[in-house]
Coordinates of C-alpha atoms in Angstrom, one line a residue:
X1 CA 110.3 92.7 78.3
X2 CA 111.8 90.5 80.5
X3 CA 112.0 86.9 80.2
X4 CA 111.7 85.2 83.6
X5 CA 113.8 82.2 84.6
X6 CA 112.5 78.6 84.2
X7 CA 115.3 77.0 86.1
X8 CA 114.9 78.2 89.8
X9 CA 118.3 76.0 90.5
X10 CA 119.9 79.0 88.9
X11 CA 119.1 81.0 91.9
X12 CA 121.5 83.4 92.5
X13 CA 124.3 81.8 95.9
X14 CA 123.6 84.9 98.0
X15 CA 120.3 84.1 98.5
X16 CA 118.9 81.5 101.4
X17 CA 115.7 81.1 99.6
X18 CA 113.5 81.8 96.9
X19 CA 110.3 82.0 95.3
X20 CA 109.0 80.7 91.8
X21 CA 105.7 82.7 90.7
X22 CA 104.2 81.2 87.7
X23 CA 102.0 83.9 86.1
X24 CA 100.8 81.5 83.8
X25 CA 99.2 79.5 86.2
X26 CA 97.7 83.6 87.8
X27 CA 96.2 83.8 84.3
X28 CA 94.7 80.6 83.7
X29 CA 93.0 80.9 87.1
X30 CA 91.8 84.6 86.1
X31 CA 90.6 82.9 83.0
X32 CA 88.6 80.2 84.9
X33 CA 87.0 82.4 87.2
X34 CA 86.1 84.4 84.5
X35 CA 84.5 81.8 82.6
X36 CA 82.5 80.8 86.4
X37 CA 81.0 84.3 86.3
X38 CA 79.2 84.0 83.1
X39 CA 78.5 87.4 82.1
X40 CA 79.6 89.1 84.6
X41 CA 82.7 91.6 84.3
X42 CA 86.1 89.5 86.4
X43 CA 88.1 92.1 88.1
X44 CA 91.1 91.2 89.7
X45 CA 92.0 92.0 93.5
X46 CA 95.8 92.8 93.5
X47 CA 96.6 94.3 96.9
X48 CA 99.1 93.6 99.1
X49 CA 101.8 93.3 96.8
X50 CA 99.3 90.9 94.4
X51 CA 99.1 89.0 97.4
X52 CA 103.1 88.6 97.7
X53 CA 104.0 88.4 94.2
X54 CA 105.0 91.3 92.8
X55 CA 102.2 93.7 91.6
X56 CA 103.8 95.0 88.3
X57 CA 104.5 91.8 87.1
X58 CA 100.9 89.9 88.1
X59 CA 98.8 93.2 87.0
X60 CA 100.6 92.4 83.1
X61 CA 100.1 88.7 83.9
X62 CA 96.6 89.1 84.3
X63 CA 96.3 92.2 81.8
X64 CA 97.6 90.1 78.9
X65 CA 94.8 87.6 80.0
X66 CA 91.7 90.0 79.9
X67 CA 91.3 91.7 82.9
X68 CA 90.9 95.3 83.0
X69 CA 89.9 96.0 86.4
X70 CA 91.7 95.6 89.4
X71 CA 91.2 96.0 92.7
X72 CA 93.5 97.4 95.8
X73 CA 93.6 98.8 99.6
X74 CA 95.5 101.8 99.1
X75 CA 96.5 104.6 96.7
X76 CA 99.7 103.9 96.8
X77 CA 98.9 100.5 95.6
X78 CA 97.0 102.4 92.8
X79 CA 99.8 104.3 91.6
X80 CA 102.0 101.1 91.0
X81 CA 98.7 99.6 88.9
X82 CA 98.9 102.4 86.9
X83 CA 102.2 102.5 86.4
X84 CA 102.0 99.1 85.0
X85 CA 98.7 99.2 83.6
X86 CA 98.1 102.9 82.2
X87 CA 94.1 102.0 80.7
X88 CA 93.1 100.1 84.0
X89 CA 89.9 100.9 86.0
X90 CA 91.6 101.2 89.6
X91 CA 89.3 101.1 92.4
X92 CA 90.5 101.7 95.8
X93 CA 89.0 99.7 98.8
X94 CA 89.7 101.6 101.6
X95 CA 88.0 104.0 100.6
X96 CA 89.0 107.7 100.1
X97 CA 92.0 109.0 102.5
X98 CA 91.3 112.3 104.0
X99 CA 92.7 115.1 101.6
X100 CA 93.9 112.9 98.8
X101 CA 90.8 113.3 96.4
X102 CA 93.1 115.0 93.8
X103 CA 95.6 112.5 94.0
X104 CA 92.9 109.8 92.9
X105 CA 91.8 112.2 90.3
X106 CA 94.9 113.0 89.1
X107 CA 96.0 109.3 88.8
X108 CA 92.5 108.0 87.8
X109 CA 92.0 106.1 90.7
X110 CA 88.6 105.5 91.8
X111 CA 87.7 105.4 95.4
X112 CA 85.6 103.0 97.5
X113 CA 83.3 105.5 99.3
X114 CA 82.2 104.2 102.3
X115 CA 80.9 106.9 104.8
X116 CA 79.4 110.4 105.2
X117 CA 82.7 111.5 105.6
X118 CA 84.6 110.6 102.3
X119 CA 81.0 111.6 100.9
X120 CA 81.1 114.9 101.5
X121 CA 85.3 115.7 100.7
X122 CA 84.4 113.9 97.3
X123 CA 81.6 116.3 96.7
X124 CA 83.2 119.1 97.8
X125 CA 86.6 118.1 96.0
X126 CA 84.4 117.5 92.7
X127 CA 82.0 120.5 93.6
X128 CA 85.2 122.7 92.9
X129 CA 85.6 121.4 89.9
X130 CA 87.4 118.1 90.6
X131 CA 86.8 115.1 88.1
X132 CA 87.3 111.3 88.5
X133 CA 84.9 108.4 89.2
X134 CA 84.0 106.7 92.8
X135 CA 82.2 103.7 93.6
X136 CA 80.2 103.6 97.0
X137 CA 80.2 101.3 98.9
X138 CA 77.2 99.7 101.5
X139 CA 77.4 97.5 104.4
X140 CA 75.5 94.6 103.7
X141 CA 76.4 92.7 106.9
X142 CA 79.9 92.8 107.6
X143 CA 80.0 95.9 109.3
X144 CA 83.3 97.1 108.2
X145 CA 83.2 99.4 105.7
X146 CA 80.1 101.1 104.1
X147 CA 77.4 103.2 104.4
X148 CA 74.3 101.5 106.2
X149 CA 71.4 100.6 103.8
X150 CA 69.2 103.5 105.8
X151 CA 72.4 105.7 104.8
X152 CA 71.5 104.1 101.0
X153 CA 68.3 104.8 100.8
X154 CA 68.9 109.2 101.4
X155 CA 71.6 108.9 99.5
X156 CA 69.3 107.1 96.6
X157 CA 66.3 109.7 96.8
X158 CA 69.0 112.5 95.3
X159 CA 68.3 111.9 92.1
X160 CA 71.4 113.6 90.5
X161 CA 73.9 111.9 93.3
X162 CA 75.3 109.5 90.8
X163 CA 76.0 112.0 88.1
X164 CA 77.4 114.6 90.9
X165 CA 79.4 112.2 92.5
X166 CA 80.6 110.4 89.4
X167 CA 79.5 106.8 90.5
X168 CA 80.7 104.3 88.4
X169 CA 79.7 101.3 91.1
X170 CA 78.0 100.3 93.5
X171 CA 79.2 97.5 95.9
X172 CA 79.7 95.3 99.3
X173 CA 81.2 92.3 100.8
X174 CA 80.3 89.2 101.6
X175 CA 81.8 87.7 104.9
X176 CA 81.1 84.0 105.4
X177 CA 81.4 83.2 101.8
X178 CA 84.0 81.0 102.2
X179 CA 81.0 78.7 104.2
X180 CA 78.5 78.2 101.4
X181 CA 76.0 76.9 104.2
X182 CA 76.3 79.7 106.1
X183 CA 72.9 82.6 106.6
X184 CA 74.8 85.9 106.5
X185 CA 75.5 84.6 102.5
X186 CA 71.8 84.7 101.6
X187 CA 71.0 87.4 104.2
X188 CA 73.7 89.6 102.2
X189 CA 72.4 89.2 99.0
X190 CA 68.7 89.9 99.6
X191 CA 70.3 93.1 100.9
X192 CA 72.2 93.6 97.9
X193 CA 69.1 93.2 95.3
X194 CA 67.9 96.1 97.3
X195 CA 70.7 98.1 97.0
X196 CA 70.7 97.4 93.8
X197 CA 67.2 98.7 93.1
X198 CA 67.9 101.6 94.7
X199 CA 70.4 102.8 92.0
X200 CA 69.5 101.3 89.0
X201 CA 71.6 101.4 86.1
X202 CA 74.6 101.0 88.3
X203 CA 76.9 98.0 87.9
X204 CA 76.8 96.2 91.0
X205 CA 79.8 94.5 92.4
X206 CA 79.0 91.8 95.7
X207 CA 81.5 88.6 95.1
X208 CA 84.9 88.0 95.8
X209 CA 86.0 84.8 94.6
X210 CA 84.7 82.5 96.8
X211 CA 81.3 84.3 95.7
X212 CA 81.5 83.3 92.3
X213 CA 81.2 79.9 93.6
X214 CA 77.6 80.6 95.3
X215 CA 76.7 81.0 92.0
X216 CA 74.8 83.4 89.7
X217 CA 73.0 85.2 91.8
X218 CA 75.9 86.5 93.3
X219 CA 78.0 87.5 90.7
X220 CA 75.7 90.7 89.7
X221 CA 77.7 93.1 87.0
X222 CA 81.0 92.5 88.5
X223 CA 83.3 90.0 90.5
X224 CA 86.5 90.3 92.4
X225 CA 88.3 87.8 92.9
X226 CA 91.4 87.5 95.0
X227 CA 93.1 84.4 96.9
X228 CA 91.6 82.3 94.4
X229 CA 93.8 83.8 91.6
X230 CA 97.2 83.2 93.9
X231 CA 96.2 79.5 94.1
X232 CA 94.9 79.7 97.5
X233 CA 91.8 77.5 98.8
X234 CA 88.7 79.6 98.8
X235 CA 85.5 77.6 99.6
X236 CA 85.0 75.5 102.7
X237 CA 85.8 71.7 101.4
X238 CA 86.7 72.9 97.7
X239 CA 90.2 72.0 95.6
X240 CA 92.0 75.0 95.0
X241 CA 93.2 76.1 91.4
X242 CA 96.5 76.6 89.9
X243 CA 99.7 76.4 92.6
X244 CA 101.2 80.2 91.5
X245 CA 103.7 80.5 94.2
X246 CA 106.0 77.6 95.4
X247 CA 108.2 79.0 98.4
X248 CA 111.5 77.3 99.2
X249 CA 114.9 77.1 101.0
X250 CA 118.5 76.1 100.9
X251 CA 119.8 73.5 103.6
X252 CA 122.7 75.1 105.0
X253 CA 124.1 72.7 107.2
X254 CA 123.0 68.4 108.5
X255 CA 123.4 67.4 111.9
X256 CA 123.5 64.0 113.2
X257 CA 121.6 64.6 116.8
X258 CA 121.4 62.1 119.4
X259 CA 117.6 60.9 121.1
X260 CA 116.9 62.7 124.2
X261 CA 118.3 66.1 122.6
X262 CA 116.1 69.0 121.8
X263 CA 116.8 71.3 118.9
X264 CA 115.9 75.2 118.6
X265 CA 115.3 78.3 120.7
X266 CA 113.3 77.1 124.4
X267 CA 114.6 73.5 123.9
X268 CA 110.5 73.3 122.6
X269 CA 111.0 69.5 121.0
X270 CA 112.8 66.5 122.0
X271 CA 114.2 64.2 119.8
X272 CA 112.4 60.6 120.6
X273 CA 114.7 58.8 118.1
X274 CA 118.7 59.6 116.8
X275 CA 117.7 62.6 114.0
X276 CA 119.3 63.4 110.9
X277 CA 118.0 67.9 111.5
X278 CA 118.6 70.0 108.2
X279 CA 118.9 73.5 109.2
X280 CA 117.3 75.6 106.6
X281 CA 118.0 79.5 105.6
X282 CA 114.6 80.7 106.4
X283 CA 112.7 82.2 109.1
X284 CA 110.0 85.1 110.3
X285 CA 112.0 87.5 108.8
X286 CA 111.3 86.0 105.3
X287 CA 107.5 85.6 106.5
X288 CA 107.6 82.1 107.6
X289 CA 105.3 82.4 110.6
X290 CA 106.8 81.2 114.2
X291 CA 103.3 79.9 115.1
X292 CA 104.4 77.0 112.4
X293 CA 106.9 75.4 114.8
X294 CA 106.9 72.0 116.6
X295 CA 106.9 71.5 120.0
X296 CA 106.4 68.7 122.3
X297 CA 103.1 69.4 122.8
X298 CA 101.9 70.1 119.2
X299 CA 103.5 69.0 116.0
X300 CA 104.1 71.9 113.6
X301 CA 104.1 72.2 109.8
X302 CA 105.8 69.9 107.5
X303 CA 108.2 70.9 104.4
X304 CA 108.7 68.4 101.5
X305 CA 111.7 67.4 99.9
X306 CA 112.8 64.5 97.3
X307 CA 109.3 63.3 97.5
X308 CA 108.9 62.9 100.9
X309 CA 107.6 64.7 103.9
X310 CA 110.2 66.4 105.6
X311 CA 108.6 67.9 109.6
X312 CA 109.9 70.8 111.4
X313 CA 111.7 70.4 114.0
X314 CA 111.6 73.1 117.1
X315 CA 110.6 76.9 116.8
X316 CA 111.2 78.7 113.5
X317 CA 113.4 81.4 114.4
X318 CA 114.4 84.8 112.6
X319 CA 116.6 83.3 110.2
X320 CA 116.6 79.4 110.7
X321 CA 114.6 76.4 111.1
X322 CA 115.2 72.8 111.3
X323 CA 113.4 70.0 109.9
X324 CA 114.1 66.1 110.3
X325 CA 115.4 64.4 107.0
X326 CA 116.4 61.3 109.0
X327 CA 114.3 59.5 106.6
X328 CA 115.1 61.4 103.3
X329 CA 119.0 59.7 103.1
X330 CA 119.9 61.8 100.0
X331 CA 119.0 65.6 101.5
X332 CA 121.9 67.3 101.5
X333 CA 123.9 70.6 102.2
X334 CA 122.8 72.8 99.4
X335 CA 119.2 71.6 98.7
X336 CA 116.2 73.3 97.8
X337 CA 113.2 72.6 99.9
X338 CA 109.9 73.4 99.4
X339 CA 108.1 75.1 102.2
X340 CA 104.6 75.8 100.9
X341 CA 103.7 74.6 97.1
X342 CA 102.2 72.0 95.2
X343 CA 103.4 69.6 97.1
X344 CA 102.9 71.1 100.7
X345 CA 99.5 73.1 99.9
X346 CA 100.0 76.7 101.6
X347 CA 96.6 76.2 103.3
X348 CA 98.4 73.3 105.2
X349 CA 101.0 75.3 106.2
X350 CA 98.6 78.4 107.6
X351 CA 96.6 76.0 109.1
X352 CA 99.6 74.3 111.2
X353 CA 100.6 78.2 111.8
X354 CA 97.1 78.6 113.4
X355 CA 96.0 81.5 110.4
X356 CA 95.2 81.1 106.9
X357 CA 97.3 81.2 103.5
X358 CA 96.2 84.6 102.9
X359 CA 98.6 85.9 105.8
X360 CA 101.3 83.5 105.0
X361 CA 101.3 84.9 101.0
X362 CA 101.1 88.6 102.4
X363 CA 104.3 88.8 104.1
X364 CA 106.4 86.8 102.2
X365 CA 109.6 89.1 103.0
X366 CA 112.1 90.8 100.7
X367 CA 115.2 88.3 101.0
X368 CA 113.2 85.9 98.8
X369 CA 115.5 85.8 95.6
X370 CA 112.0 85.7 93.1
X371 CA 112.3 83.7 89.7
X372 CA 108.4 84.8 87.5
X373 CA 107.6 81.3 85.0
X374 CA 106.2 83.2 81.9
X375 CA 106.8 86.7 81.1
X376 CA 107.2 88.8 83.7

């Protein structure tokens, strides 16, 4: 096994930034969701890329913790899981791709069925002799993915459907809660105690991890959580848990720039006082959204730096950005500066990005040089 490193200032020179993961921080936020949703079974939602960590080394992270089910989009996700995790329960959200029931099979993956469609190639596929488990999936309100609750309902009066099919859960997802207050919450789950009747016996999966914190009528047989496990704010007003991800980069260069001067692609800020700018080795190419920039018209997001607030400065481009350290006298050519963490809350950033932390976590890019805190 490898041992991760704890001293992120050994980051290796070729690299303009870097992230620090701390998987023990993923597992004591599993742990604490787990402990929200009583009796209920906590699953883990690992897809896209465990939300920009690195889904080998969060999937043993989170293993070595308790969890045995997890959660992703795509089969291919599902592969790596099992790679990692060779006794998970693997269920794939979106749902069964057309002419790939064997692969799930073959890999013990266990598709999200969500419509007539993947209904009938998983009967067929299993018909002929096929094995594996699906779950099936019902709208409840979204209206995304899922049969309708009419679509339920014929599907429940075939009383060997669950055997033929190999049903292993039934499920949905809630879309509002992230806004406790809001009527599509309760709406959902009156649906989902009907669904529920209809196929009793089944486990029953409705709450991602913002549902656990609606509370025990959500949480049924099953929970998923997801950005809550990464660190990431999840309910309207509500602290978030553990910081897992702290994102930062190297100053590559200080300029002394005059007032009146404007810094960046589209000269898109003016300098209203003599500036120290630090140009840092980051950009949209590393998933630091352009949206985050400062202009004259709207400030941007900030960075922080020996314990002080450091602004951007300009538009982000591919590669660079600037922020102004006139008032942090000891920045200096080779620092380390923390873009999003627990110091600049990621849900900060997002929101001075105009989008949420999810996005910003998703596509953290590939030049990051990545440093796991426990064993990764």
């Amino acid at each position: 096994m490898e041992q991760s490193d704890p001293t992120p200032s050994q980051a290796p020179v070729t690299a303009g930034n870097r992230l620090t993961i701390d998987l023990t921080a993923l597992s004591r936020n599993w742990q604490s969701l787990a402990a929200r949703a009583g009796r209920a079974e906590t699953a883990a939602a690992v897809k896209g890329n465990a939300y920009g960590i690195g889904v080998e080394p969060a999937v043993r992270a989170l293993a070595r913790a308790g969890c045995r089910t997890f959660f992703v989009a795509l089969p291919d996700e599902g592969l790596r899981v099992r790679a990692a995790m060779p006794d998970a329960t693997i269920y794939v959200l979106n749902g069964l791709a057309t002419d790939l029931a064997s692969v799930h099979a073959e890999a013990t993956l266990r598709p999200v069925i969500g419509s007539s469609g993947e209904l009938d190639e998983w009967a067929a596929y299993r018909a002929a002799g096929g094995s594996g488990n699906a779950a099936l999936h019902v709208d409840t309100g979204m209206n995304r993915l899922g049969v309708t609750f009419a679509e339920a309902q014929e599907l429940a009066a075939d009383a060997g459907l669950v055997d033929r099919l190999g049903l292993s859960l039934v499920m949905s997802h809630l879309a509002c809660a992230d806004t406790p207050a809001h009527p599509l919450n309760a709406s959902q789950l009156a649906t989902m105690q009907d669904v529920k009747a209809l196929f009793p016996g089944l486990p029953v999966s409705l709450a991602n991890t913002a549902g656990i914190v609606l509370g025990p009528d959500y949480h049924f047989d099953l929970v998923r959580p997801g950005i809550g496990l990464y660190g990431g704010p999840f309910v309207e007003g509500m602290a978030p848990l553990e910081t897992v991800v702290t994102a930062e980069a190297r100053i590559v260069q200080i300029r002394d720039v005059p007032a009146g001067q404007t810094v960046g692609y589209g000269a898109a800020q003016t300098l209203a006082r003599p500036s120290r700018i630090a140009i840092l080795s980051t950009g949209y190419a590393d998933g630091y959204h352009r949206g985050a920039s400062s202009t004259d018209r709207r400030p941007g997001a900030a960075t922080f730096l020996h314990g002080s607030v450091a602004p951007l400065v300009g538009r982000v481009s591919m590669d660079l950005m600037a922020i102004d350290v006139t008032d942090i006298p000891e920045a200096g050519r080779g620092d380390w500066v923390e873009l999003f963490g627990p110091n600049m809350p990621v849900a900060d950033v997002a929101a001075a990005a105009g989008t949420i932390s999810y996005e910003f976590l998703t596509s953290l890019g590939a030049r990051y040089a990545r440093h796991y805190l426990g064993d990764a």
